[in-house]
XYZ file of C-alpha atoms in Angstrom:
659
model
C -20.724 -49.557 -71.166
C -23.836 -47.499 -70.521
C -24.735 -46.729 -66.925
C -27.589 -44.264 -67.518
C -29.607 -43.708 -64.370
C -33.238 -42.904 -63.860
C -34.500 -40.980 -60.853
C -33.967 -42.885 -57.639
C -30.607 -44.251 -58.801
C -31.921 -47.273 -60.714
C -30.993 -47.915 -64.367
C -33.738 -47.175 -66.838
C -35.705 -50.214 -67.964
C -34.636 -49.770 -71.585
C -30.967 -49.849 -70.521
C -31.540 -53.222 -68.865
C -33.365 -54.543 -71.926
C -30.752 -53.078 -74.253
C -27.942 -54.708 -72.261
C -29.707 -58.075 -72.395
C -29.771 -57.901 -76.196
C -26.458 -56.147 -76.814
C -24.283 -58.105 -74.392
C -26.065 -61.453 -74.046
C -27.880 -61.606 -77.384
C -31.323 -62.337 -75.874
C -34.517 -60.433 -76.691
C -36.492 -61.554 -73.656
C -35.922 -62.641 -70.084
C -36.614 -66.102 -68.764
C -39.125 -66.499 -65.920
C -37.922 -64.856 -62.712
C -34.874 -63.134 -64.187
C -36.328 -59.656 -64.628
C -37.908 -59.680 -61.169
C -34.622 -60.682 -59.517
C -32.586 -58.199 -61.593
C -34.872 -55.247 -60.866
C -34.940 -56.024 -57.140
C -31.159 -56.264 -57.041
C -30.750 -52.996 -58.947
C -33.104 -51.366 -56.436
C -30.667 -52.295 -53.663
C -32.875 -54.955 -52.090
C -31.844 -58.359 -50.773
C -32.988 -61.132 -53.100
C -33.493 -64.890 -52.686
C -33.785 -66.456 -56.130
C -34.543 -70.140 -56.681
C -34.297 -70.850 -60.398
C -33.952 -74.434 -61.667
C -30.840 -75.644 -63.467
C -30.517 -74.211 -66.950
C -32.828 -71.219 -66.442
C -30.127 -68.555 -66.199
C -29.383 -67.871 -62.520
C -26.059 -66.201 -63.258
C -27.681 -63.513 -65.404
C -29.512 -62.285 -62.289
C -26.276 -60.850 -60.897
C -24.182 -60.521 -64.061
C -26.527 -58.163 -65.899
C -26.925 -55.724 -62.968
C -23.132 -55.673 -62.698
C -22.912 -54.599 -66.327
C -25.218 -51.586 -65.967
C -24.341 -50.088 -62.597
C -21.253 -48.681 -60.974
C -19.347 -50.671 -58.374
C -18.110 -54.210 -57.978
C -20.181 -57.353 -57.591
C -18.480 -59.843 -55.301
C -19.602 -63.349 -56.296
C -19.270 -66.106 -53.706
C -19.169 -69.561 -55.304
C -17.874 -72.968 -54.158
C -16.979 -74.155 -57.667
C -13.610 -72.928 -58.934
C -14.001 -74.498 -62.379
C -17.389 -72.805 -62.833
C -15.969 -69.461 -61.674
C -13.257 -69.675 -64.302
C -15.757 -70.605 -67.010
C -17.947 -67.621 -66.141
C -15.002 -65.212 -66.108
C -13.998 -66.438 -69.580
C -17.573 -66.141 -70.846
C -17.944 -62.625 -69.437
C -14.644 -61.555 -70.995
C -15.903 -62.746 -74.396
C -18.970 -60.508 -73.889
C -16.878 -57.501 -72.944
C -17.724 -57.578 -69.235
C -14.483 -57.422 -67.205
C -14.338 -60.013 -64.442
C -11.746 -61.932 -62.449
C -11.489 -64.778 -59.983
C -9.321 -65.241 -56.922
C -8.849 -68.922 -56.183
C -6.401 -71.293 -54.564
C -4.423 -71.836 -57.770
C -3.135 -68.237 -57.734
C 0.095 -67.168 -56.099
C 0.319 -64.305 -53.635
C 1.630 -61.865 -56.227
C -1.233 -62.688 -58.600
C -3.825 -62.236 -55.827
C -2.300 -58.899 -54.819
C -2.375 -57.719 -58.438
C -5.985 -58.825 -58.858
C -7.076 -56.953 -55.717
C -5.204 -53.865 -56.847
C -6.938 -53.993 -60.228
C -10.308 -54.372 -58.501
C -9.513 -51.413 -56.252
C -9.023 -49.210 -59.311
C -12.286 -50.331 -60.910
C -10.919 -52.631 -63.577
C -13.539 -55.327 -62.913
C -17.312 -55.436 -62.696
C -17.362 -58.865 -61.026
C -14.889 -60.583 -58.730
C -15.412 -64.293 -57.981
C -14.172 -65.807 -54.706
C -14.773 -68.992 -52.712
C -16.599 -68.836 -49.357
C -13.324 -69.823 -47.671
C -11.774 -66.569 -48.918
C -14.260 -64.651 -46.753
C -12.714 -66.204 -43.654
C -9.321 -64.651 -44.347
C -8.645 -61.434 -42.434
C -6.264 -60.171 -45.101
C -8.961 -60.379 -47.772
C -11.659 -58.825 -45.585
C -9.338 -55.936 -44.781
C -9.145 -55.156 -48.513
C -12.917 -55.228 -49.094
C -13.773 -51.640 -47.970
C -11.499 -50.303 -50.718
C -12.989 -52.447 -53.507
C -16.206 -50.475 -53.947
C -18.468 -53.502 -53.471
C -21.986 -52.619 -54.654
C -23.562 -56.018 -54.045
C -22.663 -59.567 -53.041
C -23.997 -62.552 -54.988
C -24.026 -65.822 -53.052
C -24.257 -68.613 -55.622
C -25.204 -72.191 -54.702
C -26.738 -70.694 -51.566
C -28.209 -74.039 -50.485
C -24.682 -74.875 -49.275
C -25.403 -72.777 -46.168
C -27.972 -75.316 -44.938
C -27.147 -78.737 -43.541
C -30.434 -79.845 -45.122
C -29.104 -78.864 -48.547
C -27.489 -81.552 -50.670
C -23.976 -80.062 -50.569
C -23.573 -78.395 -47.184
C -20.303 -76.457 -46.783
C -19.478 -75.184 -43.280
C -17.591 -72.197 -44.730
C -20.910 -70.739 -45.910
C -21.856 -70.230 -42.269
C -19.258 -67.447 -42.079
C -20.618 -65.500 -45.059
C -23.079 -63.501 -42.927
C -20.323 -62.289 -40.591
C -18.171 -61.356 -43.582
C -21.052 -59.330 -45.026
C -21.325 -57.367 -41.788
C -17.598 -56.610 -41.843
C -18.039 -55.203 -45.385
C -20.717 -52.804 -44.208
C -23.540 -55.123 -45.236
C -23.974 -54.450 -48.983
C -27.169 -55.757 -50.637
C -27.175 -59.525 -51.218
C -28.610 -61.728 -53.932
C -28.637 -65.407 -52.915
C -29.202 -67.943 -55.688
C -29.737 -71.680 -55.914
C -31.254 -74.182 -58.323
C -32.558 -76.713 -55.814
C -33.958 -75.800 -52.422
C -36.827 -77.285 -50.447
C -38.935 -74.891 -48.325
C -36.844 -75.844 -45.288
C -33.588 -74.998 -47.099
C -35.011 -71.693 -48.366
C -35.874 -70.744 -44.798
C -32.322 -71.630 -43.730
C -30.820 -69.488 -46.497
C -32.839 -66.461 -45.434
C -31.970 -66.938 -41.764
C -28.317 -67.972 -41.941
C -27.367 -65.288 -44.479
C -29.398 -62.754 -42.442
C -31.247 -61.491 -45.485
C -33.305 -58.351 -44.814
C -36.883 -58.641 -46.074
C -35.665 -60.336 -49.240
C -37.568 -60.286 -52.488
C -38.232 -63.986 -53.050
C -38.194 -65.218 -56.624
C -39.131 -68.891 -56.903
C -40.009 -69.703 -60.489
C -41.006 -73.270 -59.833
C -39.465 -76.653 -60.376
C -41.814 -77.872 -63.040
C -40.076 -78.918 -66.254
C -43.146 -79.853 -68.315
C -41.074 -80.851 -71.345
C -39.239 -83.576 -69.381
C -40.767 -87.052 -69.115
C -39.740 -88.452 -65.701
C -39.371 -92.222 -65.412
C -37.844 -94.788 -63.052
C -37.545 -98.468 -63.928
C -36.754 -101.442 -61.716
C -34.879 -103.651 -64.167
C -32.554 -106.611 -63.936
C -30.878 -105.882 -67.303
C -29.931 -102.197 -67.483
C -28.083 -102.580 -70.755
C -31.159 -103.822 -72.568
C -33.232 -100.979 -71.134
C -30.638 -98.369 -72.084
C -30.419 -99.823 -75.604
C -34.214 -99.514 -75.896
C -34.067 -95.866 -74.773
C -31.342 -95.085 -77.311
C -33.399 -96.697 -80.066
C -36.562 -94.867 -79.047
C -35.110 -91.395 -78.452
C -33.076 -89.537 -81.039
C -30.418 -86.953 -80.312
C -27.573 -86.578 -77.802
C -27.726 -87.599 -74.167
C -25.925 -88.170 -70.886
C -25.606 -91.409 -68.930
C -24.669 -90.935 -65.275
C -22.879 -93.655 -63.324
C -21.803 -93.978 -59.706
C -18.098 -94.693 -60.220
C -15.239 -93.820 -62.564
C -14.765 -97.450 -63.552
C -18.444 -97.786 -64.417
C -18.257 -94.684 -66.628
C -15.467 -96.213 -68.704
C -17.164 -99.635 -68.832
C -20.518 -98.227 -69.986
C -18.832 -96.049 -72.616
C -16.933 -99.086 -73.884
C -20.115 -101.141 -74.122
C -21.953 -98.378 -75.987
C -19.095 -98.132 -78.478
C -19.255 -101.913 -78.962
C -22.892 -101.633 -80.102
C -22.013 -98.825 -82.531
C -23.177 -95.909 -80.367
C -20.636 -93.073 -80.470
C -19.815 -92.537 -76.796
C -17.154 -90.976 -74.624
C -16.679 -90.689 -70.854
C -15.817 -88.097 -68.222
C -14.724 -88.342 -64.597
C -12.384 -86.715 -62.113
C -9.589 -89.198 -62.760
C -8.887 -87.934 -66.279
C -6.168 -85.421 -67.037
C -7.148 -81.875 -67.941
C -6.474 -82.467 -71.646
C -8.433 -85.731 -71.640
C -11.447 -84.106 -69.983
C -11.388 -81.256 -72.499
C -11.086 -83.608 -75.498
C -13.908 -85.867 -74.312
C -16.136 -82.915 -73.487
C -15.497 -81.282 -76.865
C -16.265 -84.547 -78.682
C -19.704 -84.607 -77.078
C -20.412 -80.878 -77.323
C -19.498 -80.880 -81.033
C -21.592 -83.972 -81.829
C -18.750 -86.390 -82.553
C -19.985 -88.477 -79.606
C -23.717 -88.959 -79.148
C -23.535 -90.083 -75.512
C -21.478 -88.731 -72.634
C -21.082 -91.330 -69.866
C -20.007 -89.588 -66.692
C -19.863 -89.421 -62.944
C -21.361 -86.428 -61.149
C -18.100 -84.566 -61.890
C -19.621 -83.676 -65.273
C -22.261 -81.124 -66.102
C -21.788 -78.016 -63.976
C -21.530 -75.051 -66.312
C -22.138 -77.178 -69.429
C -24.551 -75.383 -71.738
C -25.837 -77.842 -74.351
C -29.525 -77.083 -74.931
C -30.406 -80.056 -77.150
C -29.778 -82.916 -74.674
C -32.687 -85.246 -75.379
C -32.172 -87.752 -72.562
C -30.404 -88.156 -69.239
C -30.237 -91.725 -67.964
C -28.962 -92.698 -64.517
C -27.717 -96.281 -64.363
C -26.834 -95.842 -60.695
C -28.693 -94.166 -57.855
C -27.623 -90.601 -56.974
C -27.320 -89.625 -53.306
C -30.380 -87.387 -53.142
C -33.422 -86.178 -55.032
C -31.827 -82.703 -55.239
C -28.751 -84.140 -56.956
C -30.922 -86.237 -59.269
C -33.120 -83.280 -60.226
C -30.085 -81.126 -60.956
C -28.390 -83.768 -63.124
C -31.541 -84.914 -64.905
C -32.482 -81.271 -65.425
C -29.655 -80.944 -67.955
C -32.060 -82.510 -70.446
C -34.269 -80.393 -72.642
C -32.995 -76.909 -71.905
C -34.256 -75.870 -75.336
C -37.819 -76.567 -74.180
C -38.345 -79.578 -76.442
C -39.578 -82.932 -75.204
C -36.827 -84.857 -73.416
C -36.496 -87.827 -71.096
C -35.075 -88.411 -67.626
C -34.830 -92.117 -66.805
C -33.515 -93.710 -63.628
C -32.636 -97.402 -63.940
C -32.266 -99.296 -60.695
C -32.161 -102.806 -59.353
C -31.797 -104.771 -56.151
C -28.915 -103.531 -54.012
C -28.344 -100.317 -55.966
C -28.845 -98.267 -52.816
C -25.734 -99.878 -51.272
C -23.273 -97.671 -53.187
C -24.761 -94.251 -52.299
C -25.320 -95.449 -48.727
C -21.659 -96.480 -48.496
C -20.518 -93.193 -50.029
C -22.562 -91.284 -47.454
C -20.817 -93.110 -44.615
C -17.442 -92.398 -46.229
C -18.290 -88.752 -46.849
C -18.407 -88.026 -43.136
C -15.298 -89.780 -41.746
C -14.389 -89.604 -38.077
C -12.431 -86.544 -37.032
C -9.344 -88.620 -36.156
C -9.122 -89.853 -39.769
C -9.592 -86.345 -41.192
C -6.901 -84.942 -38.902
C -4.521 -87.768 -39.789
C -4.944 -87.167 -43.535
C -4.333 -83.432 -43.098
C -1.166 -83.970 -41.078
C 0.139 -86.632 -43.473
C -0.380 -84.499 -46.593
C 1.471 -81.626 -44.921
C 4.299 -83.853 -43.682
C 4.811 -85.570 -47.043
C 5.245 -82.123 -48.616
C 7.661 -81.004 -45.901
C 5.330 -78.392 -44.401
C 6.199 -77.799 -40.757
C 3.669 -76.723 -38.126
C 3.269 -72.949 -38.289
C 4.600 -72.609 -41.853
C 2.681 -71.640 -44.993
C 3.821 -73.304 -48.251
C 4.310 -71.173 -51.344
C 2.785 -73.735 -53.685
C -0.084 -76.241 -53.583
C 0.456 -79.661 -51.997
C 0.070 -82.961 -53.836
C -2.213 -85.565 -52.304
C -0.340 -88.825 -52.890
C -3.017 -91.390 -52.090
C -0.668 -94.393 -52.088
C 1.759 -92.806 -49.639
C -1.081 -91.631 -47.395
C -2.563 -95.158 -47.382
C 0.797 -96.556 -46.295
C 1.364 -93.917 -43.619
C -2.130 -93.901 -42.099
C -3.444 -97.410 -42.859
C -6.677 -95.746 -43.992
C -8.382 -96.979 -47.166
C -8.555 -94.850 -50.305
C -12.273 -94.095 -50.041
C -11.940 -92.556 -46.593
C -8.838 -90.600 -47.631
C -10.709 -89.072 -50.576
C -13.635 -88.296 -48.271
C -11.305 -86.616 -45.779
C -9.751 -84.505 -48.562
C -13.214 -83.400 -49.709
C -14.385 -82.691 -46.153
C -11.338 -80.514 -45.435
C -12.163 -78.653 -48.663
C -15.774 -78.085 -47.549
C -14.554 -76.840 -44.160
C -12.217 -74.327 -45.777
C -9.079 -75.760 -44.165
C -7.654 -76.220 -47.646
C -9.002 -75.875 -51.163
C -8.847 -78.592 -53.774
C -7.206 -76.977 -56.788
C -9.057 -77.959 -59.974
C -6.567 -79.716 -62.184
C -7.239 -77.662 -65.278
C -3.545 -77.946 -66.057
C -0.729 -80.485 -66.022
C 1.260 -78.586 -63.442
C 2.352 -75.215 -62.118
C 5.557 -73.429 -63.027
C 7.360 -71.089 -60.594
C 10.105 -68.932 -62.149
C 12.793 -68.343 -59.539
C 15.623 -67.016 -61.725
C 16.059 -63.391 -62.797
C 15.607 -62.624 -66.485
C 19.342 -61.942 -66.802
C 20.210 -65.445 -65.664
C 17.676 -66.864 -68.110
C 19.179 -64.860 -70.978
C 22.647 -66.126 -70.054
C 21.265 -69.659 -70.207
C 19.844 -68.904 -73.656
C 23.235 -67.775 -74.902
C 24.818 -70.983 -73.653
C 22.044 -73.189 -75.057
C 21.376 -72.032 -78.578
C 19.062 -74.968 -79.245
C 17.183 -77.788 -77.546
C 13.843 -78.176 -75.714
C 15.006 -76.439 -72.517
C 16.203 -73.398 -74.491
C 12.842 -73.267 -76.274
C 11.002 -73.231 -72.932
C 13.261 -70.480 -71.553
C 12.662 -68.397 -74.682
C 8.885 -68.663 -74.173
C 9.296 -67.651 -70.514
C 11.309 -64.573 -71.484
C 8.711 -63.615 -74.092
C 5.927 -63.865 -71.508
C 4.133 -66.667 -73.357
C 4.242 -69.134 -70.460
C 4.245 -66.909 -67.384
C 2.499 -63.540 -67.892
C 4.651 -60.428 -67.704
C 5.017 -59.256 -64.126
C 4.073 -62.660 -62.666
C 6.363 -65.331 -61.282
C 4.137 -68.392 -61.632
C 1.421 -69.883 -63.830
C -0.434 -73.099 -64.593
C 0.759 -74.996 -67.653
C -1.156 -77.157 -70.094
C 1.426 -79.176 -71.937
C -0.968 -80.115 -74.728
C -1.258 -76.490 -75.778
C 2.490 -75.915 -75.471
C 3.103 -78.728 -77.944
C 1.142 -76.740 -80.541
C 3.249 -73.621 -79.895
C 6.665 -75.274 -79.717
C 6.349 -78.371 -81.902
C 7.860 -80.362 -79.027
C 6.308 -83.562 -77.693
C 4.879 -83.724 -74.177
C 7.754 -85.998 -73.148
C 10.271 -83.425 -74.445
C 8.509 -80.635 -72.567
C 8.460 -82.615 -69.327
C 12.160 -83.436 -69.719
C 12.971 -79.753 -70.348
C 10.995 -78.608 -67.296
C 12.620 -81.289 -65.129
C 16.067 -80.140 -66.331
C 15.336 -76.465 -65.602
C 13.935 -77.449 -62.207
C 17.105 -79.360 -61.350
C 19.278 -76.448 -62.531
C 17.467 -74.073 -60.163
C 15.953 -71.792 -62.809
C 12.358 -72.830 -62.136
C 10.301 -74.971 -59.818
C 8.013 -77.353 -61.705
C 5.115 -78.915 -59.766
C 3.708 -81.679 -61.971
C 0.165 -82.478 -60.880
C -0.070 -85.952 -62.405
C -3.178 -87.943 -61.394
C -3.057 -86.891 -57.750
C -5.285 -84.168 -56.364
C -3.660 -80.877 -55.434
C -4.678 -78.785 -52.426
C -3.822 -75.271 -51.291
C -3.764 -74.520 -47.557
C -5.994 -71.650 -46.465
C -3.589 -70.794 -43.635
C -0.356 -71.995 -42.045
C -0.302 -75.620 -40.893
C -1.832 -75.967 -37.440
C -3.628 -78.482 -35.264
C -7.066 -78.467 -36.822
C -10.217 -78.696 -34.756
C -13.202 -80.571 -36.110
C -16.766 -80.740 -34.877
C -17.765 -84.388 -34.430
C -21.343 -83.335 -33.716
C -21.517 -81.548 -37.076
C -20.093 -84.634 -38.793
C -22.759 -86.872 -37.272
C -25.492 -84.343 -38.040
C -24.359 -84.099 -41.653
C -24.345 -87.886 -41.965
C -27.925 -88.118 -40.657
C -29.133 -85.402 -43.046
C -27.489 -87.202 -45.990
C -29.182 -90.453 -45.015
C -32.553 -88.700 -44.944
C -31.965 -87.275 -48.409
C -31.147 -90.741 -49.742
C -34.355 -92.110 -48.213
C -36.304 -89.373 -50.013
C -34.766 -90.496 -53.308
C -35.647 -94.131 -52.585
C -39.236 -93.097 -51.864
C -39.292 -91.336 -55.239
C -38.010 -94.499 -56.925
C -40.684 -96.623 -55.260
C -43.438 -94.002 -55.518
C -46.811 -95.208 -56.782
C -47.894 -91.690 -57.730
C -47.076 -89.372 -60.622
C -43.327 -88.629 -60.838
C -43.928 -84.976 -61.683
C -46.236 -84.558 -58.695
C -43.706 -86.180 -56.364
C -40.847 -83.904 -57.476
C -42.951 -80.756 -57.227
C -44.249 -81.734 -53.788
C -40.710 -82.417 -52.568
C -39.674 -78.895 -53.516
C -42.750 -77.368 -51.920
C -45.078 -77.040 -54.895
C -48.457 -78.731 -54.841
C -50.415 -79.513 -57.963
C -53.383 -81.738 -58.583
C -52.490 -82.224 -62.214
C -50.778 -85.470 -63.164
C -48.291 -85.362 -66.028
C -49.912 -88.253 -67.863
C -46.548 -89.175 -69.388
C -44.348 -90.680 -66.672
C -44.044 -94.429 -66.195
C -46.485 -94.354 -63.262
C -49.166 -92.421 -65.138
C -48.782 -94.752 -68.117
C -48.922 -97.874 -65.945
C -45.475 -98.916 -64.749
C -44.456 -102.562 -64.940
C -44.863 -104.014 -61.461
C -42.627 -106.366 -59.518
C -45.520 -108.715 -58.836
C -44.259 -111.263 -61.338
C -41.261 -112.028 -59.117
C -43.337 -112.703 -56.000
C -46.402 -114.846 -55.477
C -49.008 -112.541 -53.907
C -51.307 -114.589 -51.737
C -53.791 -113.796 -49.039
C -52.038 -114.581 -45.829
C -49.722 -113.109 -43.143
C -47.750 -110.812 -45.467
C -50.830 -109.289 -47.087
C -52.423 -108.927 -43.632
C -49.317 -107.095 -42.400
C -49.220 -104.746 -45.414
C -52.897 -103.838 -45.049
C -52.359 -103.334 -41.313
C -49.579 -100.849 -42.005
C -51.767 -99.019 -44.539
C -54.638 -98.788 -42.062
C -52.235 -97.422 -39.419
C -51.434 -94.397 -41.581
C -47.700 -94.809 -41.069
C -45.460 -93.742 -43.976
C -43.892 -96.467 -46.096
C -40.408 -95.707 -44.702
C -41.532 -96.644 -41.167
C -43.201 -99.983 -41.884
C -41.864 -102.645 -39.557
C -42.428 -105.646 -41.832
C -39.523 -104.934 -44.236
C -37.023 -106.558 -41.891
C -38.965 -109.839 -41.922
C -40.212 -109.896 -45.505
C -37.696 -107.752 -47.398
C -38.411 -104.358 -48.953
C -38.828 -105.598 -52.533
C -41.151 -108.369 -51.399
C -43.336 -105.875 -49.551
C -43.211 -103.547 -52.576
C -44.634 -106.346 -54.709
C -47.694 -106.544 -52.466
C -48.112 -102.759 -52.571
C -47.853 -102.847 -56.389
C -50.501 -105.548 -56.509
C -52.853 -103.556 -54.284
C -52.362 -100.389 -56.383
C -52.860 -102.230 -59.671
C -56.067 -103.808 -58.392
C -57.329 -100.376 -57.308
C -57.548 -101.440 -53.662
C -55.297 -98.623 -52.360
C -54.213 -95.183 -53.547
C -51.409 -92.821 -52.438
C -52.509 -90.214 -49.891
C -49.130 -88.440 -49.679
C -46.686 -88.176 -52.549
C -43.690 -87.712 -50.294
C -43.901 -89.999 -47.290
C -45.467 -93.036 -48.949
C -48.773 -93.198 -47.079
C -51.788 -94.894 -48.658
C -55.526 -95.118 -48.102
C -57.922 -97.933 -48.884
C -60.341 -97.242 -51.727
C -64.022 -98.213 -51.407
C -63.225 -101.217 -53.608
C -60.357 -102.075 -51.311
C -62.542 -101.797 -48.205
C -64.981 -104.192 -49.832
C -62.474 -106.740 -51.149
C -60.149 -106.703 -48.140
C -62.812 -107.245 -45.492
C -61.312 -109.646 -43.007
C -57.773 -108.490 -43.756
C -55.922 -106.394 -41.150
C -56.596 -105.767 -37.472
C -59.716 -103.604 -37.836
C -61.731 -106.166 -39.774
């Protein structure tokens, strides 16, 4: 790989351009990429905010390909790290990941390879930077720069705050403070300020390309029959799409209904096995299914440019999450649609999930201790393999409901106390026996499923040569061996019982890997409460977007700190959204007086005191009526404040306290 250098130590511009074409197959950069790449190559700190689908990863991958030294990539998403490593390998750029699914021997080998310059990029989780053993290795790795992906996670105002990100700055100092490039797809001005401060960036070059996706038509519809509305969208928009739901059960139900009306559909959620997720994803990616119905577990790292529509049939938890998911439409630049369908009471589910996502510290501690105890992990000991999270047994032992247990597992993952191992396999195999003992077994068992498995182990086709453990995907082994999955499981169980191997079958339960030996964990209740309040505020911002009476495009841009006077002219608001007035009789009287009084006060819509008496939807009907008549107009796109128009002042004389 060429590493020609111009004066000053930076690669020549033609080398960068040549690498873009030769390695990535692109003739030109997308907005913001070149600026971020050149700043990073110049050794400067960089803060890059590039929307979903605009190529953030290239901003640190391409510099890694043209300069000497290692790029350490900090990312919270193990599955995405693995996907990127595979993609880079296919392009001839050597990369590796260290994650919680690896054994100690594999981690040691990976670090040794990095020390001798085998890799250009090494991906790790933020929790890894809290481990003294790892930090002690860093000075010998030749780290040229550190890329902090999903950098919004450092801010409690970001939509996926992870406490472990708060330790990244200290880790950088212990490495000798190499240059940093921090990247995110969704960050409000407040979050961008947090990123710069909490990562201690030094005069960073700021690359913010903008959040405007002019090819996407943004819509939100208050409907009582979501199926009819979705059917109308499918009939009016050609091409593939995604339908996002709030629960796993809903994903399966919606996919079943779509199939019943002759729409080729499949579904995706975290409860599927690794093989099922891959099959369903491939069916959609290859066009055998037109619609993917999924929870928010789907989409990260998926590169399908021709998605023509993304429909949410349930409310997401925040406008950031909605923008990121809806932004998977139209990555090819062609006209696409983002539709949010909602109805009365839809906010109950995300509100309930927010409360569950920040469980009390006593519950979190109880779940941690129970998972360790069920796996036989004593205080002070460090298990050699990941631990299964048996929800049913934990429910029985703790008397805590499933939702809170799942929330506790996720929270412990965000805190770095353990890492949830992505179930990209059916289980993990640990080979305990020496090769001689395995060969003796082969001689005794000349045939049978167990002998076939041992033969593959000896040939290095299951566990790589020099390693003692590896993840297994039984579906792929069936293709190699001709055995059924049941036969393979029986063979592995037999070998496990005979003491040749240890076979940890993942099943449907989550699997976690402890970051350190079991101990009495300490949790910050103040941080839990603060996180809960921030999540509630983000949900309120989404609800204000849903009920906004101004251009959808303008609202989204204003939320992310961009102001524009230009309306899109294509969203449901600009085209004249159907109002809710038909469900409520709007009459001059106490309710109208109260609404006009609130408008005259200048208070934002979220702080109006009349909702409790009249009901939010009832009050919204009056606001709709006033907007449609031209009596009021939005004065702020974000907080829901309105002003009376001259026509309104004339027609509403005698209404409100100032009349």
